Amino acid sequence: EPNMARTIADMVRGYKMHTVDLHFAYGKWYDFYNFNNVSAAPEIINYVCEKKNVDPEDLRIMGPDLGSQTRFNIDGMSKKRINSHDIEQETSEELADKINGHPVLVLDDLIETGGTMCGARKKCFDMGAIAVYAGATSGVLMQGIHRVRNHYKKDLFLTNTVNRHQYSKIDITPLVYKTIA
């Protein structure tokens, strides 16, 4: 993904590029190009709170891996990949204290295989969460989306950055327009 993005960035060098929750929006080469990366996280959080009737002050936002924690500047789990579909996730007592007794939104930039999101749900309930929702900017692979949907049921929320399936309910068109205006 970063290599393809760098190739495209080289082709359009000199132009400002607007992205939404770019998967690799950190690192030395990223800063070299004229990127304007915006986050759909506020839209996802607001949508979940509205649809699930959750008080935003009570909702705990957490990342299922280090990448999402870095992208969204949130607390979360660490992960170790076993293979392309299976991972091990570790939590801390501090994270458990924050989650215990609260609804939790597991927030990530994309869903490919869905393994990270699925593992996070169980861990959150193990730490005492009263409800766990999955939110992602981009649902990339249908197999992964279905896997997450099987775990989260009606509690999967995706933006329309990839608008080819029924789960892309959060319209971020206003965010994009505002960004490029």
PDB file of C-alpha atoms in Angstrom:
ATOM      1  CA  GLU A   1       0.000   0.000   0.000  1.00  0.00           C
ATOM      2  CA  PRO A   2       2.676   2.560   0.860  1.00  0.00           C
ATOM      3  CA  ASN A   3       4.664   1.679  -2.274  1.00  0.00           C
ATOM      4  CA  MET A   4       1.655   2.160  -4.548  1.00  0.00           C
ATOM      5  CA  ALA A   5       0.769   5.411  -2.825  1.00  0.00           C
ATOM      6  CA  ARG A   6       4.314   6.658  -3.216  1.00  0.00           C
ATOM      7  CA  THR A   7       4.236   5.812  -6.919  1.00  0.00           C
ATOM      8  CA  ILE A   8       1.001   7.762  -7.340  1.00  0.00           C
ATOM      9  CA  ALA A   9       2.359  10.617  -5.232  1.00  0.00           C
ATOM     10  CA  ASP A  10       5.432  10.781  -7.497  1.00  0.00           C
ATOM     11  CA  MET A  11       3.146  11.010 -10.539  1.00  0.00           C
ATOM     12  CA  VAL A  12       1.203  13.971  -9.137  1.00  0.00           C
ATOM     13  CA  ARG A  13       4.029  15.708  -7.302  1.00  0.00           C
ATOM     14  CA  GLY A  14       3.380  19.396  -6.948  1.00  0.00           C
ATOM     15  CA  TYR A  15      -0.357  18.944  -6.472  1.00  0.00           C
ATOM     16  CA  LYS A  16      -2.038  18.898  -3.090  1.00  0.00           C
ATOM     17  CA  MET A  17      -3.446  15.432  -2.318  1.00  0.00           C
ATOM     18  CA  HIS A  18      -6.421  15.100  -0.017  1.00  0.00           C
ATOM     19  CA  THR A  19      -6.867  11.779   1.764  1.00  0.00           C
ATOM     20  CA  VAL A  20      -9.194  10.400   4.412  1.00  0.00           C
ATOM     21  CA  ASP A  21      -7.566   8.310   7.153  1.00  0.00           C
ATOM     22  CA  LEU A  22      -4.629   7.338   4.996  1.00  0.00           C
ATOM     23  CA  HIS A  23      -3.389   3.958   6.215  1.00  0.00           C
ATOM     24  CA  PHE A  24       0.258   5.044   6.353  1.00  0.00           C
ATOM     25  CA  ALA A  25      -0.124   8.721   7.226  1.00  0.00           C
ATOM     26  CA  TYR A  26       3.114   8.876   9.122  1.00  0.00           C
ATOM     27  CA  GLY A  27       6.744   8.395   8.277  1.00  0.00           C
ATOM     28  CA  LYS A  28       9.507  10.292   6.526  1.00  0.00           C
ATOM     29  CA  TRP A  29       8.349   9.960   2.927  1.00  0.00           C
ATOM     30  CA  TYR A  30       4.769  10.957   3.742  1.00  0.00           C
ATOM     31  CA  ASP A  31       5.943  14.344   5.013  1.00  0.00           C
ATOM     32  CA  PHE A  32       7.832  14.941   1.750  1.00  0.00           C
ATOM     33  CA  TYR A  33       4.646  15.107  -0.350  1.00  0.00           C
ATOM     34  CA  ASN A  34       1.833  17.621  -0.201  1.00  0.00           C
ATOM     35  CA  PHE A  35      -0.779  15.481   1.591  1.00  0.00           C
ATOM     36  CA  ASN A  36      -3.747  16.790   3.522  1.00  0.00           C
ATOM     37  CA  ASN A  37      -4.946  13.801   5.491  1.00  0.00           C
ATOM     38  CA  VAL A  38      -8.236  14.289   7.334  1.00  0.00           C
ATOM     39  CA  SER A  39      -9.944  11.904   9.703  1.00  0.00           C
ATOM     40  CA  ALA A  40     -13.452  10.507   9.488  1.00  0.00           C
ATOM     41  CA  ALA A  41     -13.234   9.494  13.158  1.00  0.00           C
ATOM     42  CA  PRO A  42     -15.479  12.335  14.417  1.00  0.00           C
ATOM     43  CA  GLU A  43     -18.159  11.388  11.881  1.00  0.00           C
ATOM     44  CA  ILE A  44     -17.943   7.713  12.861  1.00  0.00           C
ATOM     45  CA  ILE A  45     -18.104   8.527  16.585  1.00  0.00           C
ATOM     46  CA  ASN A  46     -21.070  10.876  16.163  1.00  0.00           C
ATOM     47  CA  TYR A  47     -22.935   8.374  13.993  1.00  0.00           C
ATOM     48  CA  VAL A  48     -22.444   5.539  16.494  1.00  0.00           C
ATOM     49  CA  CYS A  49     -23.548   7.727  19.411  1.00  0.00           C
ATOM     50  CA  GLU A  50     -26.662   8.815  17.521  1.00  0.00           C
ATOM     51  CA  LYS A  51     -27.658   5.381  16.198  1.00  0.00           C
ATOM     52  CA  LYS A  52     -26.943   3.535  19.432  1.00  0.00           C
ATOM     53  CA  ASN A  53     -28.170   6.306  21.745  1.00  0.00           C
ATOM     54  CA  VAL A  54     -24.821   6.462  23.546  1.00  0.00           C
ATOM     55  CA  ASP A  55     -23.621   9.487  25.502  1.00  0.00           C
ATOM     56  CA  PRO A  56     -20.379  10.638  23.824  1.00  0.00           C
ATOM     57  CA  GLU A  57     -18.866  11.287  27.268  1.00  0.00           C
ATOM     58  CA  ASP A  58     -19.505   7.664  28.250  1.00  0.00           C
ATOM     59  CA  LEU A  59     -18.214   6.075  25.023  1.00  0.00           C
ATOM     60  CA  ARG A  60     -14.647   4.788  25.117  1.00  0.00           C
ATOM     61  CA  ILE A  61     -12.750   4.845  21.832  1.00  0.00           C
ATOM     62  CA  MET A  62      -9.948   2.335  21.424  1.00  0.00           C
ATOM     63  CA  GLY A  63      -7.672   1.079  18.700  1.00  0.00           C
ATOM     64  CA  PRO A  64      -7.355  -2.638  17.984  1.00  0.00           C
ATOM     65  CA  ASP A  65      -3.663  -2.227  17.094  1.00  0.00           C
ATOM     66  CA  LEU A  66      -0.771   0.201  17.231  1.00  0.00           C
ATOM     67  CA  GLY A  67      -1.491   1.603  13.757  1.00  0.00           C
ATOM     68  CA  SER A  68      -4.987   2.758  14.689  1.00  0.00           C
ATOM     69  CA  GLN A  69      -3.699   4.188  17.952  1.00  0.00           C
ATOM     70  CA  THR A  70      -1.129   6.230  16.034  1.00  0.00           C
ATOM     71  CA  ARG A  71      -3.567   7.356  13.320  1.00  0.00           C
ATOM     72  CA  PHE A  72      -6.350   8.408  15.672  1.00  0.00           C
ATOM     73  CA  ASN A  73      -4.274   9.287  18.761  1.00  0.00           C
ATOM     74  CA  ILE A  74      -6.252   6.892  20.969  1.00  0.00           C
ATOM     75  CA  ASP A  75      -5.551   4.151  23.522  1.00  0.00           C
ATOM     76  CA  GLY A  76      -5.696   0.536  22.488  1.00  0.00           C
ATOM     77  CA  MET A  77      -4.290  -2.936  22.248  1.00  0.00           C
ATOM     78  CA  SER A  78      -1.076  -4.302  20.889  1.00  0.00           C
ATOM     79  CA  LYS A  79      -1.167  -7.143  18.413  1.00  0.00           C
ATOM     80  CA  LYS A  80       1.024  -9.910  17.189  1.00  0.00           C
ATOM     81  CA  ARG A  81       0.106 -11.451  13.831  1.00  0.00           C
ATOM     82  CA  ILE A  82       0.117 -15.257  13.844  1.00  0.00           C
ATOM     83  CA  ASN A  83      -0.861 -15.578  10.151  1.00  0.00           C
ATOM     84  CA  SER A  84      -2.907 -13.562   7.640  1.00  0.00           C
ATOM     85  CA  HIS A  85      -6.159 -14.304   9.493  1.00  0.00           C
ATOM     86  CA  ASP A  86      -5.175 -14.787  13.127  1.00  0.00           C
ATOM     87  CA  ILE A  87      -3.647 -12.442  15.678  1.00  0.00           C
ATOM     88  CA  GLU A  88      -2.949 -12.251  19.380  1.00  0.00           C
ATOM     89  CA  GLN A  89      -3.953  -9.033  21.132  1.00  0.00           C
ATOM     90  CA  GLU A  90      -2.660  -7.814  24.452  1.00  0.00           C
ATOM     91  CA  THR A  91      -4.196  -5.259  26.763  1.00  0.00           C
ATOM     92  CA  SER A  92      -3.131  -3.384  29.849  1.00  0.00           C
ATOM     93  CA  GLU A  93      -4.725  -2.902  33.253  1.00  0.00           C
ATOM     94  CA  GLU A  94      -4.964   0.812  32.491  1.00  0.00           C
ATOM     95  CA  LEU A  95      -6.989   0.112  29.338  1.00  0.00           C
ATOM     96  CA  ALA A  96      -9.197  -2.350  31.223  1.00  0.00           C
ATOM     97  CA  ASP A  97      -9.907   0.299  33.872  1.00  0.00           C
ATOM     98  CA  LYS A  98     -10.965   2.782  31.166  1.00  0.00           C
ATOM     99  CA  ILE A  99     -13.226   0.270  29.396  1.00  0.00           C
ATOM    100  CA  ASN A 100     -14.836  -1.466  32.380  1.00  0.00           C
ATOM    101  CA  GLY A 101     -18.516  -0.514  32.651  1.00  0.00           C
ATOM    102  CA  HIS A 102     -18.590   1.570  29.443  1.00  0.00           C
ATOM    103  CA  PRO A 103     -19.660   1.136  25.826  1.00  0.00           C
ATOM    104  CA  VAL A 104     -16.639   0.877  23.519  1.00  0.00           C
ATOM    105  CA  LEU A 105     -16.051   1.828  19.901  1.00  0.00           C
ATOM    106  CA  VAL A 106     -13.220  -0.158  18.312  1.00  0.00           C
ATOM    107  CA  LEU A 107     -11.989   2.291  15.664  1.00  0.00           C
ATOM    108  CA  ASP A 108      -9.747   1.517  12.712  1.00  0.00           C
ATOM    109  CA  ASP A 109      -8.995   2.988   9.316  1.00  0.00           C
ATOM    110  CA  LEU A 110      -9.842  -0.111   7.289  1.00  0.00           C
ATOM    111  CA  ILE A 111     -11.116  -3.655   7.371  1.00  0.00           C
ATOM    112  CA  GLU A 112      -9.360  -6.228   5.213  1.00  0.00           C
ATOM    113  CA  THR A 113      -9.414  -9.674   6.851  1.00  0.00           C
ATOM    114  CA  GLY A 114     -11.299  -8.466   9.940  1.00  0.00           C
ATOM    115  CA  GLY A 115      -9.137 -10.409  12.372  1.00  0.00           C
ATOM    116  CA  THR A 116      -8.055  -7.393  14.377  1.00  0.00           C
ATOM    117  CA  MET A 117     -11.610  -6.126  14.862  1.00  0.00           C
ATOM    118  CA  CYS A 118     -12.961  -9.562  15.763  1.00  0.00           C
ATOM    119  CA  GLY A 119     -10.292 -10.184  18.378  1.00  0.00           C
ATOM    120  CA  ALA A 120     -10.783  -6.731  19.881  1.00  0.00           C
ATOM    121  CA  ARG A 121     -14.487  -7.334  20.502  1.00  0.00           C
ATOM    122  CA  LYS A 122     -13.880 -10.346  22.740  1.00  0.00           C
ATOM    123  CA  LYS A 123     -11.057  -8.597  24.598  1.00  0.00           C
ATOM    124  CA  CYS A 124     -13.267  -5.561  25.274  1.00  0.00           C
ATOM    125  CA  PHE A 125     -16.023  -7.726  26.737  1.00  0.00           C
ATOM    126  CA  ASP A 126     -13.391  -9.596  28.791  1.00  0.00           C
ATOM    127  CA  MET A 127     -12.354  -6.196  30.213  1.00  0.00           C
ATOM    128  CA  GLY A 128     -15.925  -5.378  31.251  1.00  0.00           C
ATOM    129  CA  ALA A 129     -17.312  -3.358  28.332  1.00  0.00           C
ATOM    130  CA  ILE A 130     -21.117  -3.150  28.382  1.00  0.00           C
ATOM    131  CA  ALA A 131     -21.360  -2.884  24.571  1.00  0.00           C
ATOM    132  CA  VAL A 132     -18.780  -3.022  21.780  1.00  0.00           C
ATOM    133  CA  TYR A 133     -19.151  -1.398  18.362  1.00  0.00           C
ATOM    134  CA  ALA A 134     -16.861  -1.587  15.326  1.00  0.00           C
ATOM    135  CA  GLY A 135     -16.166   1.528  13.271  1.00  0.00           C
ATOM    136  CA  ALA A 136     -13.885   1.853  10.270  1.00  0.00           C
ATOM    137  CA  THR A 137     -13.291   4.417   7.582  1.00  0.00           C
ATOM    138  CA  SER A 138     -12.968   1.912   4.732  1.00  0.00           C
ATOM    139  CA  GLY A 139     -14.414  -1.553   4.330  1.00  0.00           C
ATOM    140  CA  VAL A 140     -11.939  -2.911   1.803  1.00  0.00           C
ATOM    141  CA  LEU A 141     -12.508  -6.673   1.470  1.00  0.00           C
ATOM    142  CA  MET A 142     -15.999  -8.162   1.608  1.00  0.00           C
ATOM    143  CA  GLN A 143     -14.720 -11.353   3.250  1.00  0.00           C
ATOM    144  CA  GLY A 144     -13.324  -9.295   6.129  1.00  0.00           C
ATOM    145  CA  ILE A 145     -16.459  -7.165   6.366  1.00  0.00           C
ATOM    146  CA  HIS A 146     -18.615 -10.296   6.601  1.00  0.00           C
ATOM    147  CA  ARG A 147     -16.291 -11.723   9.233  1.00  0.00           C
ATOM    148  CA  VAL A 148     -16.578  -8.578  11.362  1.00  0.00           C
ATOM    149  CA  ARG A 149     -20.328  -8.415  10.747  1.00  0.00           C
ATOM    150  CA  ASN A 150     -20.670 -12.010  12.023  1.00  0.00           C
ATOM    151  CA  HIS A 151     -18.981 -10.986  15.285  1.00  0.00           C
ATOM    152  CA  TYR A 152     -20.533  -7.537  15.777  1.00  0.00           C
ATOM    153  CA  LYS A 153     -23.963  -8.209  14.186  1.00  0.00           C
ATOM    154  CA  LYS A 154     -25.678  -4.818  13.755  1.00  0.00           C
ATOM    155  CA  ASP A 155     -22.829  -2.970  15.454  1.00  0.00           C
ATOM    156  CA  LEU A 156     -20.537  -2.481  12.446  1.00  0.00           C
ATOM    157  CA  PHE A 157     -20.312   1.083  11.111  1.00  0.00           C
ATOM    158  CA  LEU A 158     -18.435   2.021   7.915  1.00  0.00           C
ATOM    159  CA  THR A 159     -18.102   5.242   5.951  1.00  0.00           C
ATOM    160  CA  ASN A 160     -18.795   5.479   2.251  1.00  0.00           C
ATOM    161  CA  THR A 161     -15.137   5.773   1.192  1.00  0.00           C
ATOM    162  CA  VAL A 162     -15.742   2.340  -0.354  1.00  0.00           C
ATOM    163  CA  ASN A 163     -19.392   2.490  -1.300  1.00  0.00           C
ATOM    164  CA  ARG A 164     -20.002  -0.870  -2.889  1.00  0.00           C
ATOM    165  CA  HIS A 165     -21.859  -2.612  -0.118  1.00  0.00           C
ATOM    166  CA  GLN A 166     -24.802  -2.139   2.208  1.00  0.00           C
ATOM    167  CA  TYR A 167     -22.695  -1.516   5.305  1.00  0.00           C
ATOM    168  CA  SER A 168     -21.315   1.844   4.112  1.00  0.00           C
ATOM    169  CA  LYS A 169     -23.830   3.974   5.985  1.00  0.00           C
ATOM    170  CA  ILE A 170     -21.794   6.972   7.178  1.00  0.00           C
ATOM    171  CA  ASP A 171     -21.720   9.624   4.477  1.00  0.00           C
ATOM    172  CA  ILE A 172     -18.484  11.605   4.632  1.00  0.00           C
ATOM    173  CA  THR A 173     -19.168  13.613   1.472  1.00  0.00           C
ATOM    174  CA  PRO A 174     -19.513  16.853   3.498  1.00  0.00           C
ATOM    175  CA  LEU A 175     -16.109  16.184   5.105  1.00  0.00           C
ATOM    176  CA  VAL A 176     -14.520  15.677   1.676  1.00  0.00           C
ATOM    177  CA  TYR A 177     -16.130  18.830   0.263  1.00  0.00           C
ATOM    178  CA  LYS A 178     -15.037  20.847   3.267  1.00  0.00           C
ATOM    179  CA  THR A 179     -11.501  19.486   2.928  1.00  0.00           C
ATOM    180  CA  ILE A 180     -11.044  20.330  -0.743  1.00  0.00           C
ATOM    181  CA  ALA A 181     -12.861  23.675  -0.674  1.00  0.00           C
TER     182      ALA A 181
END
